[in-house]
Short mmCIF file of C-alpha atoms (C1' of nucleotides) in Angstrom, two decimals:
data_model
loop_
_atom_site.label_atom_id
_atom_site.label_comp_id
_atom_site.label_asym_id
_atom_site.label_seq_id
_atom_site.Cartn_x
_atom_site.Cartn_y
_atom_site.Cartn_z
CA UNK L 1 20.71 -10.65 22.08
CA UNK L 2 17.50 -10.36 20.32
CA UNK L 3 17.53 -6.84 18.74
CA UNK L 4 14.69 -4.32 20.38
CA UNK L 5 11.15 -4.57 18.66
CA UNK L 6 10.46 -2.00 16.07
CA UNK L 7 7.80 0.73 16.64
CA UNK L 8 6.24 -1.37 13.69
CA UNK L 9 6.25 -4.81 15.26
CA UNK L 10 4.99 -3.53 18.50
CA UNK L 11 1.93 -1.88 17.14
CA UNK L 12 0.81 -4.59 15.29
CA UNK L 13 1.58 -7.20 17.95
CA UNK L 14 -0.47 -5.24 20.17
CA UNK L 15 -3.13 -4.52 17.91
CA UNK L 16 -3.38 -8.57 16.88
CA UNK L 17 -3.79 -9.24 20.89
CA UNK L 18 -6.09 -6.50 21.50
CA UNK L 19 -8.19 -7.75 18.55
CA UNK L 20 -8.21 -11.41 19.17
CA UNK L 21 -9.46 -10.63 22.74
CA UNK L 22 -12.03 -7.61 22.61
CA UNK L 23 -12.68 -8.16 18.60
CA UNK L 24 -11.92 -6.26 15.67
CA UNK L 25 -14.92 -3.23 16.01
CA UNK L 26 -14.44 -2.78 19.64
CA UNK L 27 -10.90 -1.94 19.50
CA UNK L 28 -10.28 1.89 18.54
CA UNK L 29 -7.06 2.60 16.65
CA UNK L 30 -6.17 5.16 19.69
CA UNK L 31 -6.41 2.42 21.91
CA UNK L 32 -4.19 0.70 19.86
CA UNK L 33 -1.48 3.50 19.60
CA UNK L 34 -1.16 3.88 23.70
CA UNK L 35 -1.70 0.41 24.26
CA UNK L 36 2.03 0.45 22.52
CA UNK L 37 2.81 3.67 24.21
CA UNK L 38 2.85 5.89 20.86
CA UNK L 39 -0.07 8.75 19.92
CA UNK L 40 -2.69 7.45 17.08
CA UNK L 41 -0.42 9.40 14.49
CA UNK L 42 2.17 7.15 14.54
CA UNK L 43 0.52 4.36 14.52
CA UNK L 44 -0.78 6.11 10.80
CA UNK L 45 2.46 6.57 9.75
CA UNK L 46 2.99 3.25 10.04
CA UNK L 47 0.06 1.70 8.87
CA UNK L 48 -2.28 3.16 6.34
CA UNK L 49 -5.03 1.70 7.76
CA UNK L 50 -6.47 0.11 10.60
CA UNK L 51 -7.01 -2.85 8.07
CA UNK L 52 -3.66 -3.09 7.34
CA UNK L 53 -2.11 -4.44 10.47
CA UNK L 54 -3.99 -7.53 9.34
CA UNK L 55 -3.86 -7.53 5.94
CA UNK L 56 -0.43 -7.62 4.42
CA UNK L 57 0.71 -10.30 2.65
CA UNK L 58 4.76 -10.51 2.04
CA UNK L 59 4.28 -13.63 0.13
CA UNK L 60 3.23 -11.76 -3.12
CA UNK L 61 6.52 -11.30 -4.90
CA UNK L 62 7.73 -14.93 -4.16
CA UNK L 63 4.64 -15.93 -5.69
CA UNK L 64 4.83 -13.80 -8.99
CA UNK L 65 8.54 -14.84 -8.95
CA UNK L 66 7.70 -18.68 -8.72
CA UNK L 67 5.04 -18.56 -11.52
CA UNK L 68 7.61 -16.94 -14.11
CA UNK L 69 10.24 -19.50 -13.19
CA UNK L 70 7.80 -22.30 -14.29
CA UNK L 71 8.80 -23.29 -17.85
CA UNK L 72 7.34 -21.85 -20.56
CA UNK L 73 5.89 -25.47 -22.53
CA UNK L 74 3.39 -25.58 -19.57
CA UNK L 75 -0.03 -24.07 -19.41
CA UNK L 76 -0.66 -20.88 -17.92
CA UNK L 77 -3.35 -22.92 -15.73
CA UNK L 78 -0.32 -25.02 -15.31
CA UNK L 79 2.28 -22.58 -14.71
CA UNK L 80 0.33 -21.18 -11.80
CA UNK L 81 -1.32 -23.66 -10.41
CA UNK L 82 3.03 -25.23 -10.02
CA UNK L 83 4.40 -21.74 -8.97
CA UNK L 84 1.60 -21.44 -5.86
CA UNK L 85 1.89 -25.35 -4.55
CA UNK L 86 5.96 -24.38 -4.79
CA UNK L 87 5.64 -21.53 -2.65
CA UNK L 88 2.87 -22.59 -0.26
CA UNK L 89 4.54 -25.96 -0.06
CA UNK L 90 8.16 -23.57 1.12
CA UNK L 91 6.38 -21.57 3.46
CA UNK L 92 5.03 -24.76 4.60
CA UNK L 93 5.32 -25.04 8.56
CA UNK L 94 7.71 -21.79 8.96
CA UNK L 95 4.69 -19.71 8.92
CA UNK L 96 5.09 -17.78 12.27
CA UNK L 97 2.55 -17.26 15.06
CA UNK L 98 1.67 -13.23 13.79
CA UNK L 99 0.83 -14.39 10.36
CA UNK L 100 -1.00 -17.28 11.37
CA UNK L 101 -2.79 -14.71 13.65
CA UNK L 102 -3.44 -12.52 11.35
CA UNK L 103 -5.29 -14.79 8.83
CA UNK L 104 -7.27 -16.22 11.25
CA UNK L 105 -8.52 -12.84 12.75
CA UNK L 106 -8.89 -11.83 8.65
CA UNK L 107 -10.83 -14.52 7.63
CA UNK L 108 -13.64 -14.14 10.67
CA UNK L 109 -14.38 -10.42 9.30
CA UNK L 110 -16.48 -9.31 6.90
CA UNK L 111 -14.06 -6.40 6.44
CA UNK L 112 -11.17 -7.63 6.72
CA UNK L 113 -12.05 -10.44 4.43
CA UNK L 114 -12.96 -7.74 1.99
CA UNK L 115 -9.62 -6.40 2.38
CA UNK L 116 -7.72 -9.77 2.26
CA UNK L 117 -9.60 -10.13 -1.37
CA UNK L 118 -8.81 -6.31 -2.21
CA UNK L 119 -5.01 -6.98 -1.16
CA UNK L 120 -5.69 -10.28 -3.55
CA UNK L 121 -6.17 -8.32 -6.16
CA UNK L 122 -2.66 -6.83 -6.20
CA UNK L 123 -1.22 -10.66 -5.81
CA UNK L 124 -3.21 -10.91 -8.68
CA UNK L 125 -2.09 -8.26 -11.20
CA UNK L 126 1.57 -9.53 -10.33
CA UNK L 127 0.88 -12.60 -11.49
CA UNK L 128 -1.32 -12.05 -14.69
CA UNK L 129 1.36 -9.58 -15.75
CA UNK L 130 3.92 -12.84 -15.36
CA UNK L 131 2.18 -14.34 -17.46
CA UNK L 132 1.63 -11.79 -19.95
CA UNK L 133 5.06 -11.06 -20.15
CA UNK L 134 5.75 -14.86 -20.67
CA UNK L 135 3.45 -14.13 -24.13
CA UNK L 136 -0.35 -15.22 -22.61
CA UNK L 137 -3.28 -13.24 -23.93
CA UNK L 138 -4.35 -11.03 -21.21
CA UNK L 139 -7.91 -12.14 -21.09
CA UNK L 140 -6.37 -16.44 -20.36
CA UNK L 141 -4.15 -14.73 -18.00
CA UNK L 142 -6.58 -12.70 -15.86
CA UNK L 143 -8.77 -15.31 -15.72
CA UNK L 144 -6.70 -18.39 -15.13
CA UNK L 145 -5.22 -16.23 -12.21
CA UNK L 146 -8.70 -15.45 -10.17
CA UNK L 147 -9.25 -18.65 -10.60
CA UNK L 148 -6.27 -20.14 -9.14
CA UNK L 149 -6.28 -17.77 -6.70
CA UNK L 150 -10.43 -18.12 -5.38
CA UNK L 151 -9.26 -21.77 -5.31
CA UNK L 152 -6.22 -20.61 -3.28
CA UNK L 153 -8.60 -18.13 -0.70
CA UNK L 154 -10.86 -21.07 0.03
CA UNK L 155 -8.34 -23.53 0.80
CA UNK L 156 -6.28 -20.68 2.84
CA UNK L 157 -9.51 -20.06 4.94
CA UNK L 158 -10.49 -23.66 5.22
CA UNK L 159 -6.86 -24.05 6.82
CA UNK L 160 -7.49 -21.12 9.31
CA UNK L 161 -10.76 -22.55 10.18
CA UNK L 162 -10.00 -25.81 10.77
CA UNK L 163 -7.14 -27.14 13.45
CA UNK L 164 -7.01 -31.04 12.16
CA UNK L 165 -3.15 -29.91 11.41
CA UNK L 166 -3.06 -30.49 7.43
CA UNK L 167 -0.59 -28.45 6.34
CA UNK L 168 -1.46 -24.79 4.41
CA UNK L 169 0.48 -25.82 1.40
CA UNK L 170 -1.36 -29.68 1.39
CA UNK L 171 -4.34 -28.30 1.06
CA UNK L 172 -3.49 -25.42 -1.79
CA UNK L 173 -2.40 -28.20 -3.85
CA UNK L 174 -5.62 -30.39 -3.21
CA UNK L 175 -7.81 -27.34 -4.15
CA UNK L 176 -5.63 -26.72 -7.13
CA UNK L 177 -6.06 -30.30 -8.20
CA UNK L 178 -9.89 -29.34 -8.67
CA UNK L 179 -9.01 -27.66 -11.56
CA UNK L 180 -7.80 -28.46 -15.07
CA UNK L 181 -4.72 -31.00 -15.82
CA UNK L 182 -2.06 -30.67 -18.47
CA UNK D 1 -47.95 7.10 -16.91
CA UNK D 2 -44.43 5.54 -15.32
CA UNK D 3 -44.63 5.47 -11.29
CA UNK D 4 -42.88 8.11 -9.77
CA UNK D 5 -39.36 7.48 -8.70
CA UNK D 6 -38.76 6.09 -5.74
CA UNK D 7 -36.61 7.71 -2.87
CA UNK D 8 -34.59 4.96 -3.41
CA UNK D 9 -34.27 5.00 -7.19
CA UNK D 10 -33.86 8.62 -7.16
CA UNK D 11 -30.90 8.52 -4.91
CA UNK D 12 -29.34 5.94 -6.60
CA UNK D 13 -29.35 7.73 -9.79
CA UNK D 14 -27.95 11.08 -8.15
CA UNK D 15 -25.34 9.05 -6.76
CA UNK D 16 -24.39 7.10 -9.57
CA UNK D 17 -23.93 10.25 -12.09
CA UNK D 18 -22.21 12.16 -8.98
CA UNK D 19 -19.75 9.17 -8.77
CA UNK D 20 -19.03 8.84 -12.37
CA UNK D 21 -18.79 12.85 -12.61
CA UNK D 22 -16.47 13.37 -9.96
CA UNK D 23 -15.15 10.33 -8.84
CA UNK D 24 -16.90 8.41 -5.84
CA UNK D 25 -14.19 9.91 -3.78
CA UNK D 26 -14.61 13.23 -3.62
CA UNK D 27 -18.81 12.91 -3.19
CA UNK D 28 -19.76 13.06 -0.29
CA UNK D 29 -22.90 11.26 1.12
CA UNK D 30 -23.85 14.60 2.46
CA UNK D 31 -24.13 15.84 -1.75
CA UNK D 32 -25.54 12.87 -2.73
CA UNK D 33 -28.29 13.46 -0.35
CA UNK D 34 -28.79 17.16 -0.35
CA UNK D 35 -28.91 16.92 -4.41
CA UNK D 36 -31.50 14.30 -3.99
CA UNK D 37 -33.98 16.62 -1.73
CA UNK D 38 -33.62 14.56 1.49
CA UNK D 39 -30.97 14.36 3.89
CA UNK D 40 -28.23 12.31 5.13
CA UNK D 41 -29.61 9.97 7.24
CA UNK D 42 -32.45 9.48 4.99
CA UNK D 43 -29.50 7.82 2.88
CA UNK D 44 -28.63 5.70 5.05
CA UNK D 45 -31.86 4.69 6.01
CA UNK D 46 -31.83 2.98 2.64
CA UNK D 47 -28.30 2.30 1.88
CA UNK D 48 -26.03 0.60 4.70
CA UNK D 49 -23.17 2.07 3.80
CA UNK D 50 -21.94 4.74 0.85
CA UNK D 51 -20.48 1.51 -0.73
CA UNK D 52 -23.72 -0.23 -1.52
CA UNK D 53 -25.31 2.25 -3.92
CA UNK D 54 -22.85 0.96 -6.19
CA UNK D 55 -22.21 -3.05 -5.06
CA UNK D 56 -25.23 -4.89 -5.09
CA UNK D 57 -26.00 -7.98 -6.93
CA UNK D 58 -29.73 -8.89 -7.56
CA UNK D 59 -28.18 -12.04 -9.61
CA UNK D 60 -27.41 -14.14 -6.63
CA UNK D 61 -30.17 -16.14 -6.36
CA UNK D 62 -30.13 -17.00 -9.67
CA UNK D 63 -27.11 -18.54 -9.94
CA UNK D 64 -27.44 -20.72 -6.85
CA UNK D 65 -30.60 -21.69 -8.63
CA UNK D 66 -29.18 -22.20 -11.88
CA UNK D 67 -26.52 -24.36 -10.39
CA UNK D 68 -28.31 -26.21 -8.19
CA UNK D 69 -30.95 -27.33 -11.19
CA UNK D 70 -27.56 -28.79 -12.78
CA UNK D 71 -28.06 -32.92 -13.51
CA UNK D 72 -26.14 -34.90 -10.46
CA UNK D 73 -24.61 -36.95 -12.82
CA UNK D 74 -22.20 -34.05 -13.23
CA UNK D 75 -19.22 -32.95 -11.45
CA UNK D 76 -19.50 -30.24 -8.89
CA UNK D 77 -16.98 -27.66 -11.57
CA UNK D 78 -19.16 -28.79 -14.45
CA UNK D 79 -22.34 -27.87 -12.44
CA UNK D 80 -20.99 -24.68 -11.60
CA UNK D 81 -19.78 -23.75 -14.59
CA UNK D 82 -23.03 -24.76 -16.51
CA UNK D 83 -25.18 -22.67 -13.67
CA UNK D 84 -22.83 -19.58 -14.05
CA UNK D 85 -22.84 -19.95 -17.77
CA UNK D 86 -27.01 -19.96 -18.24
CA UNK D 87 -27.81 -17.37 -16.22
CA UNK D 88 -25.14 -14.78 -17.32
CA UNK D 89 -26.29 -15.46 -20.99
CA UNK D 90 -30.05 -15.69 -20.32
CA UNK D 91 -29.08 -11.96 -18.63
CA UNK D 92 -27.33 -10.96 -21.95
CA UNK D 93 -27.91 -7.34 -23.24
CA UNK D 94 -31.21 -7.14 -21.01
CA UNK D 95 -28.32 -6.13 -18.29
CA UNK D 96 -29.82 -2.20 -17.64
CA UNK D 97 -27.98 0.92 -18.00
CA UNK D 98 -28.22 1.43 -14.24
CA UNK D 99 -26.51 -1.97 -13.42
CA UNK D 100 -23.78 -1.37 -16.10
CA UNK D 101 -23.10 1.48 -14.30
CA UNK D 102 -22.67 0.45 -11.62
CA UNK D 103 -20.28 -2.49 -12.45
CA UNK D 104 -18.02 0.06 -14.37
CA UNK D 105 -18.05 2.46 -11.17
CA UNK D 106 -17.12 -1.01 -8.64
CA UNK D 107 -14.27 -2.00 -10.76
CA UNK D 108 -12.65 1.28 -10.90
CA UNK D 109 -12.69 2.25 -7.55
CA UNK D 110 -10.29 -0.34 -5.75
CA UNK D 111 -12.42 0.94 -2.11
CA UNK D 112 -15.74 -0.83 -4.42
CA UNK D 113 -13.78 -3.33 -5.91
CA UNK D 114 -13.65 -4.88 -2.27
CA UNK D 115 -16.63 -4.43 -1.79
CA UNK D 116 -17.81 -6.28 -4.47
CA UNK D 117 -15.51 -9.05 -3.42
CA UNK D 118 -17.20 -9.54 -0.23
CA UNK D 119 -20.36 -9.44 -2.13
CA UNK D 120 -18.95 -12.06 -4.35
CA UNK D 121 -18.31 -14.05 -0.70
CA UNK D 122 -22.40 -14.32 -0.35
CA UNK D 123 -22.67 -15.49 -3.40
CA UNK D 124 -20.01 -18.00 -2.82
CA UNK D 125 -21.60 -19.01 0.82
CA UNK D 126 -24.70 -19.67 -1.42
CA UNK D 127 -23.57 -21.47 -4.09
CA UNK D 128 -21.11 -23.59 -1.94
CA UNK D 129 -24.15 -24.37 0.17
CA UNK D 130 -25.83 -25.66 -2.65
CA UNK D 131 -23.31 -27.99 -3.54
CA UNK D 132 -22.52 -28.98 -0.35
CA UNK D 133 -26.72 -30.13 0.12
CA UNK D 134 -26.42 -32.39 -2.88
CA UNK D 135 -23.74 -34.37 -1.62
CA UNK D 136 -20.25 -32.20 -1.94
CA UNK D 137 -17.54 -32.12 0.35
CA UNK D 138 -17.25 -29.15 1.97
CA UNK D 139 -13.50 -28.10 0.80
CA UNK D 140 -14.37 -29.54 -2.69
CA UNK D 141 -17.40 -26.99 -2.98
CA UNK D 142 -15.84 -24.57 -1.18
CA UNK D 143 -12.98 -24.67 -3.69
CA UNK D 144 -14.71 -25.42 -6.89
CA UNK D 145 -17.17 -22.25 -6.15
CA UNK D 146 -14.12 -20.09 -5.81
CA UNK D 147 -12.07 -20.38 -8.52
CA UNK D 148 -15.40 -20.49 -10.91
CA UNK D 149 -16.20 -17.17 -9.20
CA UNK D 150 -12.72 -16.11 -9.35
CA UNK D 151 -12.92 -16.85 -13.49
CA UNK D 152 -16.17 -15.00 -13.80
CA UNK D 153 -14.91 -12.05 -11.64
CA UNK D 154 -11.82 -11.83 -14.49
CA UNK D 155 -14.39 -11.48 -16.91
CA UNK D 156 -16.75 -9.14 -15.03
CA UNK D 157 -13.86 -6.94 -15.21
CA UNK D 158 -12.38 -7.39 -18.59
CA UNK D 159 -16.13 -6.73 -19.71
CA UNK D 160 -16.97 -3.44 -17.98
CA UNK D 161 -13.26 -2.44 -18.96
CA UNK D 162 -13.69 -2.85 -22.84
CA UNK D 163 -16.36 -1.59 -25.01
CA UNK D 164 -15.40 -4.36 -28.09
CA UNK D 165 -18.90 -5.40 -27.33
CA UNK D 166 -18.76 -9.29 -26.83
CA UNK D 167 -21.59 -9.79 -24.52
CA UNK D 168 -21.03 -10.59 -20.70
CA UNK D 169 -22.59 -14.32 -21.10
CA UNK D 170 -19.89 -14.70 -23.90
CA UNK D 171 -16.72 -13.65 -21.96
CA UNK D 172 -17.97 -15.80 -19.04
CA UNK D 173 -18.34 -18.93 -20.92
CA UNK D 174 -14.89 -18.08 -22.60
CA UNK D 175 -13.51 -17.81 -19.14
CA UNK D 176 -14.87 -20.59 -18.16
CA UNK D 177 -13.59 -22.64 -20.93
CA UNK D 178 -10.27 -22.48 -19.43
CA UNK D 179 -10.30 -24.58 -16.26
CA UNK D 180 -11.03 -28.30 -16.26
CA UNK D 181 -13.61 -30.23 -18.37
CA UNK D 182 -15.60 -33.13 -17.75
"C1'" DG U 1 -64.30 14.14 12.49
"C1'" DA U 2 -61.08 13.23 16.40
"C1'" DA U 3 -57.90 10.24 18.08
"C1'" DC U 4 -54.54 6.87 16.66
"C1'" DT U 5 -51.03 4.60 14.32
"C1'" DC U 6 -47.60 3.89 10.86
"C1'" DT U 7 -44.11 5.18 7.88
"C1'" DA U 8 -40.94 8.22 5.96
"C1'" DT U 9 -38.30 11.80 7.09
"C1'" DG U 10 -35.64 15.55 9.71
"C1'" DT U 11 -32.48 17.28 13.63
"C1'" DT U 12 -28.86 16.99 16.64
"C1'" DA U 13 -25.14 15.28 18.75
"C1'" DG U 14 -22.23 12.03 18.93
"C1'" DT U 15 -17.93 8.18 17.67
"C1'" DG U 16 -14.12 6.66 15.13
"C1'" DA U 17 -10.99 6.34 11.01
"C1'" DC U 18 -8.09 9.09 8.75
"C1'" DT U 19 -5.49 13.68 7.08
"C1'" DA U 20 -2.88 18.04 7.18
"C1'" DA U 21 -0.01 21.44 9.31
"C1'" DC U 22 3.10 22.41 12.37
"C1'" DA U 23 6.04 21.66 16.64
"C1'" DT U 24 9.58 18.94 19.16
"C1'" DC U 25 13.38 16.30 20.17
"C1'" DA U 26 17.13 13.10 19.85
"C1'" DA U 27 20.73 11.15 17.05
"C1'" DC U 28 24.35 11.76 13.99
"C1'" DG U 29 27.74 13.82 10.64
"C1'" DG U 30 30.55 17.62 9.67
"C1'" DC W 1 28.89 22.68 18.41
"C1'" DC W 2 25.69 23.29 14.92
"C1'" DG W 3 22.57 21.80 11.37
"C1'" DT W 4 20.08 18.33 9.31
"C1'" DT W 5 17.27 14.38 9.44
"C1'" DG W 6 13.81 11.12 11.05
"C1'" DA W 7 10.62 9.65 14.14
"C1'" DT W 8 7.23 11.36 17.04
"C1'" DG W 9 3.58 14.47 19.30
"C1'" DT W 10 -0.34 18.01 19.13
"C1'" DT W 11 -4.21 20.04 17.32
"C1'" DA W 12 -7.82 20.72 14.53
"C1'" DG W 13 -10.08 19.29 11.09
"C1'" DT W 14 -13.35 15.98 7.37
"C1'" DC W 15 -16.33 12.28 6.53
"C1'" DA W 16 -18.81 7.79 7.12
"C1'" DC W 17 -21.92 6.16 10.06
"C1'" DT W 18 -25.07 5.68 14.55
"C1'" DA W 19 -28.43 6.73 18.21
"C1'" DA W 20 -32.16 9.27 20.20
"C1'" DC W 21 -35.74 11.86 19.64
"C1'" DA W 22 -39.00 15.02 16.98
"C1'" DT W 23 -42.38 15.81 13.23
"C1'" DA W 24 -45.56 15.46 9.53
"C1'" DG W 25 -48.74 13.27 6.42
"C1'" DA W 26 -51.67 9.17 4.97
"C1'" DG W 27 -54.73 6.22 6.20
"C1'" DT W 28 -57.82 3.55 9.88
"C1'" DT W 29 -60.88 3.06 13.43
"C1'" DC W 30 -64.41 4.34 16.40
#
DNA sequence: GAACTCTATGTTAGTGACTAACATCAACGG
DNA sequence: CCGTTGATGTTAGTCACTAACATAGAGTTC
């Protein structure tokens, strides 16, 4: 028997519906809440934001993780450019119908785009401090990682965009492939 | 005798010494506004949104320019990076204390540091649109645009962060160094 | 010079995201 | 059976931002 939804997963399943049909700006947070039967407060205590029910991304530590498993001979290009395709590649079709959801509303936006890129950001000092750990300068690291990682966004919102059924992690590793070899 | 200050300028300035006084958080656009001699909505009337007094980038142009001046013969990273490259050196230390500001205020505040990144999305729309007109694919351009603007974001950052004063056009180039050569 | 327009500004009264303080209520362990 | 704990509700705020309407001063035209 499938266990009873969470407070959690109900608010943001509504909120994804509500949002998909009405639109993100004409959707009020206390609409939200009742819409799942709970007061606007609770919906705040489990999301810090409206923003948030979008953008979350639990793929950040398996990322980090993959990079610093990537031996330590390769590039730090190399190293992260390897970790990503790994994990994208993984994910590959088992991405579920709310996350798929969720980028797609995310990337049409302007703020939640925004807040995709802030949420980035953390992805972002995870994985330059990998690599800094691993000995990189901080500078190589910093920048090797926005770059993989603006290559990353683009092919991420090409794949939400687009419906010709390449695969999410295909097209990380073509956009990766862009950028420097070994 | 120098022009008097716009109502523009002039809240600009009040804002931007407010922010870096007491933190952009806890000024109000109310403040702002009252300690510039006009009120609220006259703020807004030339600033969209609190956020913009701080994110704005007059440079846009002239790197889609820049880049799109790049010989065809080139590929579409080499274009880009040679386009990013000239301008942010040609800007050099003619960069104003007003726009340094600024930059040191956006990448502080992680609320502006999202804000800059959607910024950073016109800037990619233009760029990638400029590719795309002289012959790109779309998810090559798309791509290419973002990890060079990803790079250049890393050094934005690592710039406004440390005062070892290597120029901006320097750290970009640097950055740029790293991903893949012709 | 009076009427007329244009532009920049002020006033007021909203909406909606988000916070803080405090109350309630049900479950669960002792 | 009582006390604690955790999830929730209520209320009353603050602040960014918007809409509608008022005003005031600098020209411009007749």
């Amino acid at each position: 028997m499938p266990r009873a939804k969470t407070t959690y997963d109900r608010l943001q399943d509504t909120a994804l519906s509500l949002f998909e049909e009405y639109g993100y700006d004409n959707v009020t947070v206390e609409q939200i809440a009742s819409a799942a039967g709970v007061s606007h407060m609770t919906f705040f205590r489990h999301f810090p934001t409206k923003d948030s029910v979008v953008v979350s991304d639990p793929y950040d530590p398996l990322i980090a993780e993959a990079v610093s498993l990537q031996p330590q001979y390769l590039s730090a290009l190399e190293r992260v450019r390897r970790g990503l395709i790994e994990v994208s590649t993984a994910m590959g079709d088992s991405i579920d119908g709310t996350t798929r959801s969720r980028i797609r509303i995310g990337v049409s936006h302007p703020k939640l785009r925004a807040a995709m890129w802030e949420n980035n950001g953390v992805t972002e000092d995870l994985l330059a401090s990998a690599l800094i750990e691993s000995g990189e300068s901080e500078f190589e690291a910093r920048v090797v990682v926005g770059a993989c990682l603006g290559a990353a966004m683009a092919a991420l919102v090409d794949w939400a965009e687009d419906d010709s059924g390449q695969s999410l992690g295909v097209r990380i590793k073509r956009a990766l492939d862009f950028l420097g070899w070994e």
